[in-house]
PDB file of C-alpha atoms in Angstrom:
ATOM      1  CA  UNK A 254       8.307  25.181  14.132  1.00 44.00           C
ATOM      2  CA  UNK A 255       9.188  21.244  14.321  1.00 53.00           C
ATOM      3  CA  UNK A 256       9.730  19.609  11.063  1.00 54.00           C
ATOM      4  CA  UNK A 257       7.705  16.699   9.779  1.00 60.00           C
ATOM      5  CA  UNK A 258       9.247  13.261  10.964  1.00 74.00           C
ATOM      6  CA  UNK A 259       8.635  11.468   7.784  1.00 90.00           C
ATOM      7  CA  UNK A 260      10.094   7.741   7.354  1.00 91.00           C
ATOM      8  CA  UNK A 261      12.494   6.177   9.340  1.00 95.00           C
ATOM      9  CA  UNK A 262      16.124   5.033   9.148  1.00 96.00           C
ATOM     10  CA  UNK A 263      17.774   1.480   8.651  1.00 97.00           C
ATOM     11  CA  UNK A 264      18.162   1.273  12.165  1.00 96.00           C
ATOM     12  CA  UNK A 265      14.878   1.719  13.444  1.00 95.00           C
ATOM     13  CA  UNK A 266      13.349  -0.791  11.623  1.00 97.00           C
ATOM     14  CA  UNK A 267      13.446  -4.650  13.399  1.00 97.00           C
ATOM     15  CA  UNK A 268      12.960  -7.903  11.854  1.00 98.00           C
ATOM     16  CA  UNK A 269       9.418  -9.259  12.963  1.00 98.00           C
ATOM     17  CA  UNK A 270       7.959  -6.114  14.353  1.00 97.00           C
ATOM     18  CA  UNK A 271       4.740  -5.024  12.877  1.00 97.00           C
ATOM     19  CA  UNK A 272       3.274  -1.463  12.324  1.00 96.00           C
ATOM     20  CA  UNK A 273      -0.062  -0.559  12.947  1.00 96.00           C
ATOM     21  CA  UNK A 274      -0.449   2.594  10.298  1.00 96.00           C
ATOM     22  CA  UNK A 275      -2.117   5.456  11.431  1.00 94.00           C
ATOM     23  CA  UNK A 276      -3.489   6.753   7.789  1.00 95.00           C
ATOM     24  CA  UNK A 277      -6.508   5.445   6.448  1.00 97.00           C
ATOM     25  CA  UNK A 278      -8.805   6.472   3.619  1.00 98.00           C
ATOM     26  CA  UNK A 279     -12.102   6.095   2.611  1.00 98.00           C
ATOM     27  CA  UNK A 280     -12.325   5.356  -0.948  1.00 98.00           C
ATOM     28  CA  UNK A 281     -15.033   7.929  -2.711  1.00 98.00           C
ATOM     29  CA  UNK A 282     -16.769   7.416  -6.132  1.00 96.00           C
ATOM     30  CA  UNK A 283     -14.941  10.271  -7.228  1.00 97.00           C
ATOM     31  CA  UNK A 284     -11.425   8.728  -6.342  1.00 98.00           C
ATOM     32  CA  UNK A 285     -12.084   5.840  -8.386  1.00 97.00           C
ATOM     33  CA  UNK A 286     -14.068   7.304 -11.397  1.00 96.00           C
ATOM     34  CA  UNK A 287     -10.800   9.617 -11.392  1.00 97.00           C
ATOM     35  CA  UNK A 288      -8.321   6.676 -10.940  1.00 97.00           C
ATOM     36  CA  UNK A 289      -9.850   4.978 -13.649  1.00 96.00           C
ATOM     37  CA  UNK A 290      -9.932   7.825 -16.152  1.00 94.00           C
ATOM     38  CA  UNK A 291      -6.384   8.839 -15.292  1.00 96.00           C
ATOM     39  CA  UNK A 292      -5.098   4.975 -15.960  1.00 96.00           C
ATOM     40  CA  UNK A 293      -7.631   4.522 -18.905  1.00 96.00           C
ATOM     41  CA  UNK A 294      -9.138   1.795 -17.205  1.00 94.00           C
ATOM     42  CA  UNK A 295     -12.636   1.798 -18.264  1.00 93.00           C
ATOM     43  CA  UNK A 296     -13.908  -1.453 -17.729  1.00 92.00           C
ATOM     44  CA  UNK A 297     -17.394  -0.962 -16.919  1.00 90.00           C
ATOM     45  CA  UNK A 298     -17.165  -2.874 -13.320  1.00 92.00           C
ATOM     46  CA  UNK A 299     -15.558  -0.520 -12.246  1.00 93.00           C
ATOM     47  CA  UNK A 300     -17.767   2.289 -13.659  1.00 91.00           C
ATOM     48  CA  UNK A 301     -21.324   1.345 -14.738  1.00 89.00           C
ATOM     49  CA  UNK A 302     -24.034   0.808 -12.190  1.00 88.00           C
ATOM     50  CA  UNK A 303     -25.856  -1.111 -14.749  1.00 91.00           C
ATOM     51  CA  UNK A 304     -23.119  -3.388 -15.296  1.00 92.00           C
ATOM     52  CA  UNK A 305     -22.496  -4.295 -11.948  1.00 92.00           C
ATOM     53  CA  UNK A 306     -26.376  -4.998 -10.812  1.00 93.00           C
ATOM     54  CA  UNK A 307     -25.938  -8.323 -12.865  1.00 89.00           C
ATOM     55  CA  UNK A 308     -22.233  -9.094 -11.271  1.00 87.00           C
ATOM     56  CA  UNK A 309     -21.181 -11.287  -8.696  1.00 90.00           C
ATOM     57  CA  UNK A 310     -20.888  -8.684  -6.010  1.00 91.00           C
ATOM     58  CA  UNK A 311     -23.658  -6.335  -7.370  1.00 93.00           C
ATOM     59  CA  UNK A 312     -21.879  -3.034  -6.650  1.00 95.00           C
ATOM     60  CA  UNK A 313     -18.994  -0.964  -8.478  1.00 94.00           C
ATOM     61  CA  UNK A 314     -15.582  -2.456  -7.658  1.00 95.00           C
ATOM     62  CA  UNK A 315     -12.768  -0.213  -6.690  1.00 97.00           C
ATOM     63  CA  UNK A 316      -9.460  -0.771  -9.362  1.00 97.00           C
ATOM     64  CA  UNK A 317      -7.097  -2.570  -7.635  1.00 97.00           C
ATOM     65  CA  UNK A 318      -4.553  -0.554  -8.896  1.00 97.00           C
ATOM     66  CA  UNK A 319      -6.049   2.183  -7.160  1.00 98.00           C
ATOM     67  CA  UNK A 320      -5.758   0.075  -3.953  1.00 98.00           C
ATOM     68  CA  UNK A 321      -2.624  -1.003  -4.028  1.00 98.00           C
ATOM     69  CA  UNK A 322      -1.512   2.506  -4.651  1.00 98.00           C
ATOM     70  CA  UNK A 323      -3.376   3.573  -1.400  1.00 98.00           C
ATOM     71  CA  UNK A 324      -1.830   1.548   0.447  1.00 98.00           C
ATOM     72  CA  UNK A 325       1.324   2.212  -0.419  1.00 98.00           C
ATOM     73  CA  UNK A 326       0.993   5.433   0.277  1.00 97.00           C
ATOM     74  CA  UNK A 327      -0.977   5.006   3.872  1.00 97.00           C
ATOM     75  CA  UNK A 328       2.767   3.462   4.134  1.00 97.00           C
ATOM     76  CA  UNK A 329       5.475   5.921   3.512  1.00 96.00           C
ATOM     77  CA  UNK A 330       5.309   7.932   6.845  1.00 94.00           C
ATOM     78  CA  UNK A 331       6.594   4.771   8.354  1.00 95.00           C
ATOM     79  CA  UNK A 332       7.899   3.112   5.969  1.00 96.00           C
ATOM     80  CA  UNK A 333       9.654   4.829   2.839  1.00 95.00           C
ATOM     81  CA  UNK A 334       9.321   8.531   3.604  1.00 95.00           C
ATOM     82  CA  UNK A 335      13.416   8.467   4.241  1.00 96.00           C
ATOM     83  CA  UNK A 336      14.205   6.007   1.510  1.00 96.00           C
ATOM     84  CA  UNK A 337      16.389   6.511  -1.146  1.00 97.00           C
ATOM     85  CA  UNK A 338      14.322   3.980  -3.684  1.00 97.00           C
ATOM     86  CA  UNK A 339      12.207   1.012  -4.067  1.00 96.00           C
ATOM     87  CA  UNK A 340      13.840  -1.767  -5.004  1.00 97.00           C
ATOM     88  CA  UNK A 341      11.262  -4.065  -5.795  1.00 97.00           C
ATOM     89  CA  UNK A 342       7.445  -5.097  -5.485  1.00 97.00           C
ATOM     90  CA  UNK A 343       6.443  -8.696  -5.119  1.00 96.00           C
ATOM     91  CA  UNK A 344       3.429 -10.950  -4.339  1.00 95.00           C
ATOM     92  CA  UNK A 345       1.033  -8.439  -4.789  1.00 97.00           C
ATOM     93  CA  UNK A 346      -2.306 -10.161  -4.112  1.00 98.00           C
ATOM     94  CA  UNK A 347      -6.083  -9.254  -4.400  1.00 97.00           C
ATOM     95  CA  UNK A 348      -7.338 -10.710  -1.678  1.00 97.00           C
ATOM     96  CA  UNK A 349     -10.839  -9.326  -1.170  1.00 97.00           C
ATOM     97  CA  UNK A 350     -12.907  -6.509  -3.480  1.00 97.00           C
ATOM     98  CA  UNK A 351     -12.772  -3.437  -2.582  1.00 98.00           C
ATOM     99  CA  UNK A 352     -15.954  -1.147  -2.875  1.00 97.00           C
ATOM    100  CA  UNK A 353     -17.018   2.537  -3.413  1.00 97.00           C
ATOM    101  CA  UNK A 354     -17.044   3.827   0.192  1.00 98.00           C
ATOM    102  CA  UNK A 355     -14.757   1.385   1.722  1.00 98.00           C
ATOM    103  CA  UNK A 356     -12.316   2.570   4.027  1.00 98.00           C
ATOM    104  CA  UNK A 357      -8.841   1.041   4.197  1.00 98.00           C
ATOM    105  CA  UNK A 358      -6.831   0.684   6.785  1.00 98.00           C
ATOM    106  CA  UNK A 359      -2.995  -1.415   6.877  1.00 98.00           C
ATOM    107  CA  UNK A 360      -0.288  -3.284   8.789  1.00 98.00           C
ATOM    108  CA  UNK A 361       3.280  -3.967   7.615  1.00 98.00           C
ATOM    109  CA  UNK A 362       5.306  -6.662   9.071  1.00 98.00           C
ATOM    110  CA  UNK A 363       9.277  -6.061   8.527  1.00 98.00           C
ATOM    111  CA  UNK A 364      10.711  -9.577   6.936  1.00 98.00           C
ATOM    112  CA  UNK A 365      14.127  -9.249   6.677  1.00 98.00           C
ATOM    113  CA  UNK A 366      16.704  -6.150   6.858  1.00 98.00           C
ATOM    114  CA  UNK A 367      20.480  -6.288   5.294  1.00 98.00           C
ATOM    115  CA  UNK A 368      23.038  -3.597   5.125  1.00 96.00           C
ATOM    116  CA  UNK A 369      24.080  -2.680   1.272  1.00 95.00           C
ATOM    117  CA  UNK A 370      26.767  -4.446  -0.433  1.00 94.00           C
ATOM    118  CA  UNK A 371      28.122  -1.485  -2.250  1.00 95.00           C
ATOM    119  CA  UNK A 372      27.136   0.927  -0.237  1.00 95.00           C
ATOM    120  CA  UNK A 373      28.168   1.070   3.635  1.00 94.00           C
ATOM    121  CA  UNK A 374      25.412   4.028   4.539  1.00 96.00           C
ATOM    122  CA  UNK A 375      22.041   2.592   3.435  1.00 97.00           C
ATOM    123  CA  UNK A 376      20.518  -0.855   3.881  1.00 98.00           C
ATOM    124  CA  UNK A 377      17.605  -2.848   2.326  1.00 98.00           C
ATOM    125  CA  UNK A 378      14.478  -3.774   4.882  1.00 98.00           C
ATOM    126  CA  UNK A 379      11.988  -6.038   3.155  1.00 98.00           C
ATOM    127  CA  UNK A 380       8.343  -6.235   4.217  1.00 98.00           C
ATOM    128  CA  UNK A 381       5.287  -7.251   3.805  1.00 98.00           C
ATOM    129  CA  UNK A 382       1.777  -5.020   4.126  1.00 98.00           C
ATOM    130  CA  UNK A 383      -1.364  -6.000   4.290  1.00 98.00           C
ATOM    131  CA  UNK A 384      -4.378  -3.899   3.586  1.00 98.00           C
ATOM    132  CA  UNK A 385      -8.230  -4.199   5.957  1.00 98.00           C
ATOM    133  CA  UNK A 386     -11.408  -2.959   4.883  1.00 98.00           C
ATOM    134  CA  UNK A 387     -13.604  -0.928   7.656  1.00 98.00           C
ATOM    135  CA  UNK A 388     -14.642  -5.052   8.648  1.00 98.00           C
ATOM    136  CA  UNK A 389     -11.123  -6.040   9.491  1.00 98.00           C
ATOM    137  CA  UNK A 390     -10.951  -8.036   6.710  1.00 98.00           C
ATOM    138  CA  UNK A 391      -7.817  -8.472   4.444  1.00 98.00           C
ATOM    139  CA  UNK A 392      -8.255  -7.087   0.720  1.00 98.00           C
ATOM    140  CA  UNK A 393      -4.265  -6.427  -0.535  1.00 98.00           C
ATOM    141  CA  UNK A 394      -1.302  -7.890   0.459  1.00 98.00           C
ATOM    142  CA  UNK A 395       2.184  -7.269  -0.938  1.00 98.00           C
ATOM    143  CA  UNK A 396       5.920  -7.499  -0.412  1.00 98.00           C
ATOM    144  CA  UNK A 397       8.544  -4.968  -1.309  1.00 98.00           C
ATOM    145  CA  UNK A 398      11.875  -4.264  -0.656  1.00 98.00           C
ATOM    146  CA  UNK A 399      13.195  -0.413   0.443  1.00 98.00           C
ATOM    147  CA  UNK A 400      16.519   1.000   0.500  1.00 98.00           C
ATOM    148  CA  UNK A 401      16.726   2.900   3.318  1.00 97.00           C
ATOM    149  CA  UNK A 402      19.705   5.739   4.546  1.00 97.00           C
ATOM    150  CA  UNK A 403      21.377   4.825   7.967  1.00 97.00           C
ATOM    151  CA  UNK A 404      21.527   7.272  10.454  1.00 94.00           C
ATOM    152  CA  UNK A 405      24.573   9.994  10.144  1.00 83.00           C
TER     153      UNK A 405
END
């Protein structure tokens, strides 16, 4: 049996490439009536047809919280399945709405890497991800900074 490959380390990440991830997910009804149980968000755009017929977009909106957790997860087999932490989140922007039955789909550019100042086996690799509905069109982006293991 070959083990799972999950993440990579300090050294295989380079400053400017970008990585086309492989997971995507289509966002059911279920997933976000769930989401927004679980986070008590019950705002009703994101959970009453009625609402919504009279809103701008005239469907249920996905919680954005919902997508940007998505996405970060579509990230970690490239991107933090080895790390040791995240560091920080930043610029997190809504770009687009997100809706019931949307499938999402992301890219993450790698900014800037440094090794650690305390630490000589790890580094920090900042990047930025953004997020594409089945249309190609953005809907999340966000930064973040990962402390990543070196190789052994």
């Amino acid at each position: 049996m070959r083990t799972s490959n999950l993440g990579n380390y300090f050294e295989d990440f380079n400053v400017g490439e970008t990585i086309n991830h492989s997971l995507t997910k289509t966002i059911f009804e279920s997933d976000n009536n769930f989401f927004s149980l679980l986070t008590m968000n019950h705002h009703p755009v994101h959970l009453s047809l009625e609402h919504v017929k009279d809103h701008q977009h005239g469907q249920i909106l996905v919680v954005g919280t919902l997508v940007f957790s998505l996405v970060v997860g579509i990230t970690v087999p490239d991107i933090s399945g080895k790390a040791i932490a995240n560091l920080e989140y930043e610029s997190v922007n809504h770009i687009g709405p997100v809706f019931v039955n949307d499938t999402i789909s992301a890219k993450t550019t790698v900014l800037d890497k440094r090794e650690s100042k305390s630490k000589n086996d790890r580094g920090i690799v900042y990047v930025e991800t953004i997020a594409y509905n089945q249309y190609n069109k953005p809907v999340l982006s966000f930064r973040r900074k990962v402390l990543i293991p070196k190789k052994k």
